[in-house]
Amino acid sequence: MDIKIDRSAPTPAYRQLYEQVSSAIESGELKAGDRLPHIRELAAALGIARNTVEAAYKQLAVEGFAKGRRGLGYIVEELDFSVLDPEPANADAAVLIRESEEQRNRDPLGGAHGMAFDFCYGNRSVEMLPMHALRGLADAVLSDACQAEAARYMDPFGHLGLRKQIVRHLRETRGIRCVPEQVILQPGTQVALSKIASILPQSERIVAMEDPGYNAARYAFQRAGCAIRPIPVHAGQRAFLDALHASDARMAMVTPSNQFPLGFIMPLSTRLKLIEWAKGAGAYLIEDDYCCEYRYRSSPSPALRSIDEHRTIYLGTMSKILTPSVRISYLVLPPELLERWNAVHSDDYCALAWFDQALLEAFMASDAWRRYTHSTVRAYQLSHDALLGALEREMGSRITIYGKDAGLHLLVEDALGRSQEELVELAKGAGVRVYPTEQYWAHEKHPMKSLILIGFSGIARDRIPEGIRRLAAAWR
Amino acid sequence: MDIKIDRSAPTPAYRQLYEQVSSAIESGELKAGDRLPHIRELAAALGIARNTVEAAYKQLAVEGFAKGRRGLGYIVEELDFSVLDPEPANADAAVLIRESEEQRNRDPLGGAHGMAFDFCYGNRSVEMLPMHALRGLADAVLSDACQAEAARYMDPFGHLGLRKQIVRHLRETRGIRCVPEQVILQPGTQVALSKIASILPQSERIVAMEDPGYNAARYAFQRAGCAIRPIPVHAGQRAFLDALHASDARMAMVTPSNQFPLGFIMPLSTRLKLIEWAKGAGAYLIEDDYCCEYRYRSSPSPALRSIDEHRTIYLGTMSKILTPSVRISYLVLPPELLERWNAVHSDDYCALAWFDQALLEAFMASDAWRRYTHSTVRAYQLSHDALLGALEREMGSRITIYGKDAGLHLLVEDALGRSQEELVELAKGAGVRVYPTEQYWAHEKHPMKSLILIGFSGIARDRIPEGIRRLAAAWR
């Protein structure tokens, strides 16, 4: 074995020796049972300290290349490296990786794909984020002396200070009375829903969902082993309640303050009957209050949870009022469900970072929060008005518009009844990205085949009129 | 109905009117079919504008208290509020909430519980966090103009910039070669493990786990519907491999660089045989490299993933080198598994906040990162030495010590063979918190009944000798 130590290299001598000996073992130059050179002799031959050789040999022994035997020195271990030969069936890794990137980037939320006008849903325009306010607060949070939590596994319900701010926020804006001990922070709606589902025994995982409804919620429930019972919401309140009563659901997920995606408010009479159903069936309601802040021609309607605190699991999110990339959602559990939650999720860690929680706590406690939320709602009202005006001006009677006066998107139904695929493709040809709504329905057979989603939160307001002008031309 | 508008109140007049009318409907003072007072007349009687009355009525209509009928004005809806009466079976909410807090705070990681010396595992001392470096970087990250991602649903694999830094880090510190397209960021090890498990078809969810091993991993697998096959690691490499071969496992989770909790390195010969098993069985290995940075008397051993990139799923975490509250773990998938992952998790959002990822990217790219990791490992080496020295000095032959020279804890076995409960209770009496190890074993019957975990990462170094002195006195 030909060993060379390069004293001018940045790698320490012991490491160079370790690497050359381990390579010799891997290549088969040194074989099982071979004795490594005597420490004193090798040190002398290489002109390095004995300690250096010993450190290299110890490392080889620690990792299992060789074994130190009293009186015999270090002996090479029995090692079969042939197992590391590539499996013949292995496809080219580079090809697999490229295919994976293509597969993932088909995601409809994944960006404008080079199109000049992207009317996406949920994404935000970066200029409207409160970066300036957050800069000052971030510095203060990181300088704060009371950071013991930052160094620990946190309370699985999340940072208490943030839960307190959420309690205050819910009381002031949603008419909800609760205590921080009922609030559980989660890294997004999907995770929250799958955790809610798993407090039901496996045999009772039957969830009623609005149809159409939020597809990602449906997938989250399904992955948690739930059967889904789609309940129609486009055929009137009576049909909705009848279908619910006819179902065997143990939970029902609803969007009372702004039905997703159709955009209407659930009437009080239906809310009361929903609570009646839950009480009678011993079931629970999940109120997904995903977009309650954005209502432009009236006040936000009070939450279902504000009139029922025993059967309603409230679910809120910071994705719409802040940004989807903040990944903070929160549950308010009925007191009756706390014990079950703790039992099922007893080994949970809090999945949110301390820093985000402390930063949001500081933001919500500041005057900047109120200013920010007001100005954000006002800004999206102007975008909503710009989009609605442009749609009416450019397409008038050729479309029906749903979901006005609330939320961050409008729905448009083509009077010619063309398919969503066709409408999306025509738009794409004009450099305009609009979105299908097929995925929100539980079944392929549904009555709104020409319904297109047009979001207004991720596009600059002054680009909306031109984008809709091009869309109208493409659809003409 | 007696309506009063207080012009000096901060609540707008329309809102006061809305609240009084809705209360009258809820209380039954106004009944279904009743007509609300004529807008013009009510405005005149209250001395407010007609617009104000109209705004209140519209809000009542939006929420479903009343309905506007052409020519008839607003008519109260049919609403049955009796459903809101409390259910007789409801226990006192305050009691349920208090019980939940007690239940949750039994968590062994949940804090020192008032004890003067807490030898916890995993938690860190806050003085050692790199808050100063992070302050400057946070400001830069929030000021950066290229923040489009901050306003969007992110790539489900996570922020590309951070994935690139992790690739570099793994190459430099763990001998791992991979590309960012194989790296998937996750909000903690538990979530990562349940996502790995769910790429297996339901019928193949059989996971071999080291016994003893990381209990939270076991729970995560079980919740994902996996059957667990415990494989003994305390009885030698041969017994370990035999049990693995005799199992029907489709995945095996291992901790080669620092067995948890026993603390030994898996020899190279066993690693090679493990890869051989995986190839032969068409199974996968999950390498949980949870604590690879902390090795005090030799270099960290190379990762299993550094010699096998087709059968090994690598799992790393920032919890140990940074803090558990950062909630960032990462997977490196074999190229062969990318397609399956994308198919099963196609609707996943990234569960990590943009800001944390951008901040960690900036930290890892800075010189401060290298300085920080070196000084952290050095600091815990000193704490390790202080703890080991104190244990040998104070208890000498009365204990056996496991897991030296690595990690963030030591294990101590009582020579008298007393139970863990007794040892923990005796310590508690002296104001010292040490931890049981029962939970790491798959079955109650196991051979290490007197094994106690003593962590050294969450306690100030200069308090270690006094804490161990008291422990020795309590156990004498």
mmCIF file of N, CA and C in Angstrom, chain B residues 62-127:
data_model
loop_
_atom_site.group_PDB
_atom_site.id
_atom_site.type_symbol
_atom_site.label_atom_id
_atom_site.label_comp_id
_atom_site.label_asym_id
_atom_site.label_seq_id
_atom_site.Cartn_x
_atom_site.Cartn_y
_atom_site.Cartn_z
ATOM 1 N N VAL B 62 -78.321 39.663 4.858
ATOM 2 C CA VAL B 62 -77.149 38.907 4.441
ATOM 3 C C VAL B 62 -76.945 37.698 5.343
ATOM 4 N N GLU B 63 -77.185 37.904 6.637
ATOM 5 C CA GLU B 63 -76.929 36.820 7.587
ATOM 6 C C GLU B 63 -78.121 35.904 7.763
ATOM 7 N N GLY B 64 -79.296 36.321 7.271
ATOM 8 C CA GLY B 64 -80.454 35.433 7.322
ATOM 9 C C GLY B 64 -81.395 35.669 8.492
ATOM 10 N N PHE B 65 -81.288 36.827 9.167
ATOM 11 C CA PHE B 65 -82.286 37.145 10.204
ATOM 12 C C PHE B 65 -83.622 37.538 9.580
ATOM 13 N N ALA B 66 -83.561 38.236 8.455
ATOM 14 C CA ALA B 66 -84.782 38.722 7.807
ATOM 15 C C ALA B 66 -84.581 38.638 6.306
ATOM 16 N N LYS B 67 -85.668 38.798 5.593
ATOM 17 C CA LYS B 67 -85.578 38.703 4.134
ATOM 18 C C LYS B 67 -86.265 39.931 3.553
ATOM 19 N N GLY B 68 -85.616 40.585 2.587
ATOM 20 C CA GLY B 68 -86.261 41.718 1.915
ATOM 21 C C GLY B 68 -87.273 41.208 0.902
ATOM 22 N N ARG B 69 -88.527 41.694 0.964
ATOM 23 C CA ARG B 69 -89.548 41.306 -0.035
ATOM 24 C C ARG B 69 -90.033 42.563 -0.719
ATOM 25 N N ARG B 70 -89.992 42.532 -2.015
ATOM 26 C CA ARG B 70 -90.389 43.705 -2.789
ATOM 27 C C ARG B 70 -91.785 44.172 -2.374
ATOM 28 N N GLY B 71 -91.891 45.447 -1.998
ATOM 29 C CA GLY B 71 -93.193 46.018 -1.651
ATOM 30 C C GLY B 71 -93.626 45.745 -0.220
ATOM 31 N N LEU B 72 -92.983 44.761 0.417
ATOM 32 C CA LEU B 72 -93.390 44.420 1.787
ATOM 33 C C LEU B 72 -92.356 44.855 2.829
ATOM 34 N N GLY B 73 -91.193 45.243 2.382
ATOM 35 C CA GLY B 73 -90.125 45.559 3.323
ATOM 36 C C GLY B 73 -89.432 44.287 3.802
ATOM 37 N N TYR B 74 -88.875 44.325 5.023
ATOM 38 C CA TYR B 74 -88.096 43.196 5.543
ATOM 39 C C TYR B 74 -88.936 42.373 6.516
ATOM 40 N N ILE B 75 -88.989 41.055 6.268
ATOM 41 C CA ILE B 75 -89.803 40.136 7.067
ATOM 42 C C ILE B 75 -88.875 39.208 7.850
ATOM 43 N N VAL B 76 -89.154 39.016 9.145
ATOM 44 C CA VAL B 76 -88.318 38.147 9.980
ATOM 45 C C VAL B 76 -88.449 36.695 9.507
ATOM 46 N N GLU B 77 -87.296 36.013 9.443
ATOM 47 C CA GLU B 77 -87.255 34.626 8.974
ATOM 48 C C GLU B 77 -87.729 33.648 10.058
ATOM 49 N N GLU B 78 -88.061 32.462 9.626
ATOM 50 C CA GLU B 78 -88.422 31.355 10.529
ATOM 51 C C GLU B 78 -87.127 30.795 11.130
ATOM 52 N N LEU B 79 -86.915 31.032 12.397
ATOM 53 C CA LEU B 79 -85.649 30.639 13.022
ATOM 54 C C LEU B 79 -85.903 29.967 14.359
ATOM 55 N N ASP B 80 -85.380 28.762 14.537
ATOM 56 C CA ASP B 80 -85.600 28.050 15.798
ATOM 57 C C ASP B 80 -84.339 28.121 16.647
ATOM 58 N N PHE B 81 -84.324 29.087 17.568
ATOM 59 C CA PHE B 81 -83.132 29.274 18.392
ATOM 60 C C PHE B 81 -83.038 28.287 19.555
ATOM 61 N N SER B 82 -84.112 27.506 19.764
ATOM 62 C CA SER B 82 -84.077 26.608 20.926
ATOM 63 C C SER B 82 -82.949 25.588 20.802
ATOM 64 N N VAL B 83 -82.485 25.382 19.552
ATOM 65 C CA VAL B 83 -81.394 24.428 19.370
ATOM 66 C C VAL B 83 -80.116 24.902 20.079
ATOM 67 N N LEU B 84 -80.046 26.196 20.370
ATOM 68 C CA LEU B 84 -78.859 26.723 21.041
ATOM 69 C C LEU B 84 -78.883 26.514 22.548
ATOM 70 N N ASP B 85 -80.002 26.016 23.091
ATOM 71 C CA ASP B 85 -80.029 25.723 24.525
ATOM 72 C C ASP B 85 -78.967 24.674 24.829
ATOM 73 N N PRO B 86 -78.317 24.807 25.979
ATOM 74 C CA PRO B 86 -77.241 23.857 26.284
ATOM 75 C C PRO B 86 -77.751 22.418 26.359
ATOM 76 N N GLU B 87 -76.922 21.492 25.906
ATOM 77 C CA GLU B 87 -77.272 20.080 26.050
ATOM 78 C C GLU B 87 -77.145 19.721 27.526
ATOM 79 N N PRO B 88 -78.125 18.984 28.062
ATOM 80 C CA PRO B 88 -78.090 18.677 29.497
ATOM 81 C C PRO B 88 -76.834 17.890 29.883
ATOM 82 N N ALA B 89 -76.316 17.087 28.954
ATOM 83 C CA ALA B 89 -75.182 16.222 29.304
ATOM 84 C C ALA B 89 -73.858 16.984 29.378
ATOM 85 N N ASN B 90 -73.834 18.236 28.948
ATOM 86 C CA ASN B 90 -72.569 18.946 28.905
ATOM 87 C C ASN B 90 -71.937 19.103 30.277
ATOM 88 N N ALA B 91 -70.752 18.598 30.414
ATOM 89 C CA ALA B 91 -70.022 18.808 31.661
ATOM 90 C C ALA B 91 -69.562 20.265 31.683
ATOM 91 N N ASP B 92 -69.100 20.674 32.795
ATOM 92 C CA ASP B 92 -68.630 22.046 32.951
ATOM 93 C C ASP B 92 -67.384 22.261 32.078
ATOM 94 N N ALA B 93 -67.475 23.239 31.164
ATOM 95 C CA ALA B 93 -66.371 23.485 30.230
ATOM 96 C C ALA B 93 -65.074 23.798 30.969
ATOM 97 N N ALA B 94 -65.177 24.571 32.035
ATOM 98 C CA ALA B 94 -63.969 24.964 32.763
ATOM 99 C C ALA B 94 -63.248 23.745 33.332
ATOM 100 N N VAL B 95 -64.023 22.778 33.799
ATOM 101 C CA VAL B 95 -63.419 21.558 34.350
ATOM 102 C C VAL B 95 -62.713 20.780 33.244
ATOM 103 N N LEU B 96 -63.386 20.662 32.104
ATOM 104 C CA LEU B 96 -62.788 19.922 30.980
ATOM 105 C C LEU B 96 -61.493 20.575 30.522
ATOM 106 N N ILE B 97 -61.499 21.889 30.498
ATOM 107 C CA ILE B 97 -60.311 22.613 30.038
ATOM 108 C C ILE B 97 -59.162 22.442 31.037
ATOM 109 N N ARG B 98 -59.485 22.488 32.338
ATOM 110 C CA ARG B 98 -58.428 22.320 33.337
ATOM 111 C C ARG B 98 -57.837 20.910 33.243
ATOM 112 N N GLU B 99 -58.706 19.925 33.078
ATOM 113 C CA GLU B 99 -58.214 18.546 32.977
ATOM 114 C C GLU B 99 -57.318 18.364 31.753
ATOM 115 N N SER B 100 -57.688 19.040 30.677
ATOM 116 C CA SER B 100 -56.880 18.937 29.457
ATOM 117 C C SER B 100 -55.481 19.503 29.677
ATOM 118 N N GLU B 101 -55.407 20.630 30.375
ATOM 119 C CA GLU B 101 -54.087 21.228 30.638
ATOM 120 C C GLU B 101 -53.233 20.294 31.488
ATOM 121 N N GLU B 102 -53.858 19.658 32.465
ATOM 122 C CA GLU B 102 -53.107 18.735 33.324
ATOM 123 C C GLU B 102 -52.613 17.531 32.532
ATOM 124 N N GLN B 103 -53.505 17.023 31.706
ATOM 125 C CA GLN B 103 -53.186 15.869 30.870
ATOM 126 C C GLN B 103 -51.988 16.181 29.969
ATOM 127 N N ARG B 104 -52.019 17.350 29.344
ATOM 128 C CA ARG B 104 -50.991 17.698 28.379
ATOM 129 C C ARG B 104 -49.647 17.947 29.058
ATOM 130 N N ASN B 105 -49.691 18.487 30.243
ATOM 131 C CA ASN B 105 -48.449 18.869 30.898
ATOM 132 C C ASN B 105 -47.764 17.729 31.616
ATOM 133 N N ARG B 106 -48.341 16.533 31.487
ATOM 134 C CA ARG B 106 -47.634 15.357 31.977
ATOM 135 C C ARG B 106 -46.482 14.969 31.043
ATOM 136 N N ASP B 107 -46.446 15.556 29.877
ATOM 137 C CA ASP B 107 -45.398 15.306 28.875
ATOM 138 C C ASP B 107 -44.011 15.376 29.511
ATOM 139 N N PRO B 108 -43.200 14.309 29.384
ATOM 140 C CA PRO B 108 -41.879 14.339 30.014
ATOM 141 C C PRO B 108 -40.953 15.425 29.473
ATOM 142 N N LEU B 109 -41.226 15.923 28.258
ATOM 143 C CA LEU B 109 -40.369 16.978 27.722
ATOM 144 C C LEU B 109 -40.859 18.354 28.119
ATOM 145 N N GLY B 110 -41.915 18.401 28.899
ATOM 146 C CA GLY B 110 -42.620 19.658 29.100
ATOM 147 C C GLY B 110 -42.029 20.616 30.109
ATOM 148 N N GLY B 111 -40.787 20.479 30.477
ATOM 149 C CA GLY B 111 -40.213 21.476 31.377
ATOM 150 C C GLY B 111 -39.757 20.863 32.681
ATOM 151 N N ALA B 112 -39.072 21.659 33.456
ATOM 152 C CA ALA B 112 -38.410 21.156 34.657
ATOM 153 C C ALA B 112 -39.385 20.889 35.798
ATOM 154 N N HIS B 113 -40.634 21.334 35.649
ATOM 155 C CA HIS B 113 -41.636 21.125 36.698
ATOM 156 C C HIS B 113 -41.127 21.621 38.048
ATOM 157 N N GLY B 114 -40.488 22.743 38.004
ATOM 158 C CA GLY B 114 -40.056 23.360 39.247
ATOM 159 C C GLY B 114 -38.821 22.747 39.859
ATOM 160 N N MET B 115 -38.217 21.769 39.183
ATOM 161 C CA MET B 115 -37.042 21.158 39.785
ATOM 162 C C MET B 115 -35.779 21.946 39.463
ATOM 163 N N ALA B 116 -34.858 21.975 40.432
ATOM 164 C CA ALA B 116 -33.695 22.851 40.317
ATOM 165 C C ALA B 116 -32.726 22.373 39.233
ATOM 166 N N PHE B 117 -32.634 21.062 39.033
ATOM 167 C CA PHE B 117 -31.675 20.499 38.071
ATOM 168 C C PHE B 117 -32.421 19.609 37.097
ATOM 169 N N ASP B 118 -32.553 20.071 35.864
ATOM 170 C CA ASP B 118 -33.302 19.294 34.876
ATOM 171 C C ASP B 118 -32.347 18.738 33.822
ATOM 172 N N PHE B 119 -32.101 17.432 33.888
ATOM 173 C CA PHE B 119 -31.205 16.781 32.914
ATOM 174 C C PHE B 119 -32.027 16.234 31.752
ATOM 175 N N CYS B 120 -32.739 17.139 31.072
ATOM 176 C CA CYS B 120 -33.642 16.724 30.005
ATOM 177 C C CYS B 120 -32.862 16.389 28.742
ATOM 178 N N TYR B 121 -33.555 15.736 27.825
ATOM 179 C CA TYR B 121 -32.968 15.364 26.543
ATOM 180 C C TYR B 121 -33.579 16.213 25.439
ATOM 181 N N GLY B 122 -32.737 16.691 24.529
ATOM 182 C CA GLY B 122 -33.270 17.346 23.324
ATOM 183 C C GLY B 122 -33.387 18.838 23.483
ATOM 184 N N ASN B 123 -33.885 19.299 24.616
ATOM 185 C CA ASN B 123 -33.957 20.740 24.809
ATOM 186 C C ASN B 123 -32.555 21.337 24.884
ATOM 187 N N ARG B 124 -32.493 22.641 24.653
ATOM 188 C CA ARG B 124 -31.208 23.321 24.608
ATOM 189 C C ARG B 124 -31.202 24.458 25.615
ATOM 190 N N SER B 125 -30.012 24.914 25.946
ATOM 191 C CA SER B 125 -29.985 26.112 26.788
ATOM 192 C C SER B 125 -29.990 27.323 25.873
ATOM 193 N N VAL B 126 -30.821 28.292 26.234
ATOM 194 C CA VAL B 126 -31.116 29.380 25.312
ATOM 195 C C VAL B 126 -29.899 30.254 25.035
ATOM 196 N N GLU B 127 -28.959 30.304 25.967
ATOM 197 C CA GLU B 127 -27.775 31.160 25.757
ATOM 198 C C GLU B 127 -26.969 30.702 24.548
#
